[in-house]
Amino acid sequence: FSEADSMTFSIKVYDDCAVVSIVTNAGSHGTHVASIVAAHDPANAHHNGLAPGAQIVSVKIGDSRMGSMETGCGLVRGLIAAIQHKCHLINLSYGEATAT
């Protein structure tokens, strides 16, 4: 992987620099699950997922300030990104910790 692939945050600037969004990763559960589904091992087909070689678009919907809890705004942005990237299938993987 390149140095850019190791980046643990992203920055997006809106409204002529009036709003700056800094996003950090609070967890990678959804990407992990999608990667299992898209697993492709040409040498060992029994290691393949249900959709071997599928391309993955990972979109953060959780707010790190709230323990990665999803927000309505995050869900809408995620759906917009899926539409813009012409995704054929969407895995919504989110949730909160349960009380013990």
PDB file of C-alpha atoms in Angstrom:
ATOM      1  CA  PHE A   1       0.000   0.000   0.000  1.00  0.00           C
ATOM      2  CA  SER A   2       1.044   3.579  -0.564  1.00  0.00           C
ATOM      3  CA  GLU A   3       1.387   6.267   2.121  1.00  0.00           C
ATOM      4  CA  ALA A   4      -1.986   7.671   1.031  1.00  0.00           C
ATOM      5  CA  ASP A   5      -3.568   4.260   1.710  1.00  0.00           C
ATOM      6  CA  SER A   6      -2.286   4.445   5.292  1.00  0.00           C
ATOM      7  CA  MET A   7      -3.994   7.783   5.914  1.00  0.00           C
ATOM      8  CA  THR A   8      -6.233   7.501   8.976  1.00  0.00           C
ATOM      9  CA  PHE A   9      -8.269  10.641   8.386  1.00  0.00           C
ATOM     10  CA  SER A  10      -9.786  12.574   5.525  1.00  0.00           C
ATOM     11  CA  ILE A  11     -10.625  16.232   5.091  1.00  0.00           C
ATOM     12  CA  LYS A  12     -13.333  17.767   2.936  1.00  0.00           C
ATOM     13  CA  VAL A  13     -13.904  21.494   2.537  1.00  0.00           C
ATOM     14  CA  TYR A  14     -17.390  22.864   1.808  1.00  0.00           C
ATOM     15  CA  ASP A  15     -18.924  26.269   1.075  1.00  0.00           C
ATOM     16  CA  ASP A  16     -15.760  28.081  -0.044  1.00  0.00           C
ATOM     17  CA  CYS A  17     -13.855  27.026   3.100  1.00  0.00           C
ATOM     18  CA  ALA A  18     -16.673  28.038   5.484  1.00  0.00           C
ATOM     19  CA  VAL A  19     -17.062  24.425   6.616  1.00  0.00           C
ATOM     20  CA  VAL A  20     -14.260  21.903   7.059  1.00  0.00           C
ATOM     21  CA  SER A  21     -15.115  18.257   7.742  1.00  0.00           C
ATOM     22  CA  ILE A  22     -12.401  16.083   9.292  1.00  0.00           C
ATOM     23  CA  VAL A  23     -13.303  12.387   9.372  1.00  0.00           C
ATOM     24  CA  THR A  24     -11.471   9.698  11.319  1.00  0.00           C
ATOM     25  CA  ASN A  25     -12.106   5.988  11.356  1.00  0.00           C
ATOM     26  CA  ALA A  26     -13.781   4.685  14.526  1.00  0.00           C
ATOM     27  CA  GLY A  27     -13.946   1.112  13.292  1.00  0.00           C
ATOM     28  CA  SER A  28     -13.780  -0.935  10.137  1.00  0.00           C
ATOM     29  CA  HIS A  29     -16.441  -3.586  10.743  1.00  0.00           C
ATOM     30  CA  GLY A  30     -18.401  -2.832   7.560  1.00  0.00           C
ATOM     31  CA  THR A  31     -15.306  -2.860   5.343  1.00  0.00           C
ATOM     32  CA  HIS A  32     -14.151  -6.059   7.047  1.00  0.00           C
ATOM     33  CA  VAL A  33     -17.477  -7.802   6.306  1.00  0.00           C
ATOM     34  CA  ALA A  34     -17.494  -6.552   2.699  1.00  0.00           C
ATOM     35  CA  SER A  35     -13.931  -7.813   2.229  1.00  0.00           C
ATOM     36  CA  ILE A  36     -14.921 -11.302   3.356  1.00  0.00           C
ATOM     37  CA  VAL A  37     -17.780 -11.315   0.844  1.00  0.00           C
ATOM     38  CA  ALA A  38     -15.486 -10.098  -1.978  1.00  0.00           C
ATOM     39  CA  ALA A  39     -12.606 -12.457  -1.141  1.00  0.00           C
ATOM     40  CA  HIS A  40     -11.015 -13.934  -4.266  1.00  0.00           C
ATOM     41  CA  ASP A  41      -8.289 -16.568  -4.182  1.00  0.00           C
ATOM     42  CA  PRO A  42      -7.645 -17.969  -7.692  1.00  0.00           C
ATOM     43  CA  ALA A  43      -5.477 -20.766  -6.272  1.00  0.00           C
ATOM     44  CA  ASN A  44      -8.041 -21.888  -3.680  1.00  0.00           C
ATOM     45  CA  ALA A  45     -11.639 -21.354  -4.796  1.00  0.00           C
ATOM     46  CA  HIS A  46     -12.923 -22.626  -1.448  1.00  0.00           C
ATOM     47  CA  HIS A  47     -11.472 -19.425   0.088  1.00  0.00           C
ATOM     48  CA  ASN A  48     -13.659 -17.235  -2.143  1.00  0.00           C
ATOM     49  CA  GLY A  49     -16.468 -15.136  -0.750  1.00  0.00           C
ATOM     50  CA  LEU A  50     -19.999 -14.991  -2.149  1.00  0.00           C
ATOM     51  CA  ALA A  51     -18.977 -12.320  -4.678  1.00  0.00           C
ATOM     52  CA  PRO A  52     -15.314 -13.052  -5.455  1.00  0.00           C
ATOM     53  CA  GLY A  53     -13.468 -10.046  -6.818  1.00  0.00           C
ATOM     54  CA  ALA A  54     -16.296  -7.572  -6.187  1.00  0.00           C
ATOM     55  CA  GLN A  55     -15.202  -3.955  -5.972  1.00  0.00           C
ATOM     56  CA  ILE A  56     -15.833  -2.306  -2.597  1.00  0.00           C
ATOM     57  CA  VAL A  57     -16.768   1.298  -1.914  1.00  0.00           C
ATOM     58  CA  SER A  58     -16.350   1.963   1.811  1.00  0.00           C
ATOM     59  CA  VAL A  59     -18.388   4.859   3.196  1.00  0.00           C
ATOM     60  CA  LYS A  60     -18.294   6.001   6.823  1.00  0.00           C
ATOM     61  CA  ILE A  61     -21.739   6.644   8.320  1.00  0.00           C
ATOM     62  CA  GLY A  62     -20.772   6.765  12.005  1.00  0.00           C
ATOM     63  CA  ASP A  63     -19.798   9.837  13.992  1.00  0.00           C
ATOM     64  CA  SER A  64     -16.535   9.332  15.900  1.00  0.00           C
ATOM     65  CA  ARG A  65     -17.611  11.934  18.446  1.00  0.00           C
ATOM     66  CA  MET A  66     -20.509   9.620  19.389  1.00  0.00           C
ATOM     67  CA  GLY A  67     -18.614   6.323  19.608  1.00  0.00           C
ATOM     68  CA  SER A  68     -19.145   5.760  15.861  1.00  0.00           C
ATOM     69  CA  MET A  69     -22.957   5.824  16.199  1.00  0.00           C
ATOM     70  CA  GLU A  70     -24.593   6.330  12.824  1.00  0.00           C
ATOM     71  CA  THR A  71     -26.493   9.535  12.131  1.00  0.00           C
ATOM     72  CA  GLY A  72     -29.308  10.254   9.714  1.00  0.00           C
ATOM     73  CA  CYS A  73     -27.055  12.694   7.890  1.00  0.00           C
ATOM     74  CA  GLY A  74     -24.312  10.050   7.648  1.00  0.00           C
ATOM     75  CA  LEU A  75     -26.760   7.484   6.260  1.00  0.00           C
ATOM     76  CA  VAL A  76     -28.008   9.937   3.615  1.00  0.00           C
ATOM     77  CA  ARG A  77     -24.434  10.852   2.615  1.00  0.00           C
ATOM     78  CA  GLY A  78     -23.606   7.147   2.390  1.00  0.00           C
ATOM     79  CA  LEU A  79     -26.585   6.445   0.138  1.00  0.00           C
ATOM     80  CA  ILE A  80     -25.705   9.425  -2.066  1.00  0.00           C
ATOM     81  CA  ALA A  81     -22.131   8.111  -2.405  1.00  0.00           C
ATOM     82  CA  ALA A  82     -23.460   4.650  -3.328  1.00  0.00           C
ATOM     83  CA  ILE A  83     -25.680   6.179  -6.011  1.00  0.00           C
ATOM     84  CA  GLN A  84     -22.868   8.397  -7.352  1.00  0.00           C
ATOM     85  CA  HIS A  85     -20.566   5.355  -7.635  1.00  0.00           C
ATOM     86  CA  LYS A  86     -23.328   3.294  -9.303  1.00  0.00           C
ATOM     87  CA  CYS A  87     -23.156   0.548  -6.660  1.00  0.00           C
ATOM     88  CA  HIS A  88     -25.209  -2.552  -7.443  1.00  0.00           C
ATOM     89  CA  LEU A  89     -25.413  -3.772  -3.853  1.00  0.00           C
ATOM     90  CA  ILE A  90     -25.260  -1.955  -0.515  1.00  0.00           C
ATOM     91  CA  ASN A  91     -24.317  -3.503   2.836  1.00  0.00           C
ATOM     92  CA  LEU A  92     -25.435  -1.304   5.718  1.00  0.00           C
ATOM     93  CA  SER A  93     -23.337  -2.457   8.640  1.00  0.00           C
ATOM     94  CA  TYR A  94     -23.916  -0.326  11.702  1.00  0.00           C
ATOM     95  CA  GLY A  95     -24.982  -0.523  15.310  1.00  0.00           C
ATOM     96  CA  GLU A  96     -24.174   0.407  18.842  1.00  0.00           C
ATOM     97  CA  ALA A  97     -22.689  -1.464  21.738  1.00  0.00           C
ATOM     98  CA  THR A  98     -25.221  -3.365  23.823  1.00  0.00           C
ATOM     99  CA  ALA A  99     -25.652  -2.829  27.533  1.00  0.00           C
ATOM    100  CA  THR A 100     -24.006  -5.459  29.722  1.00  0.00           C
TER     101      THR A 100
END
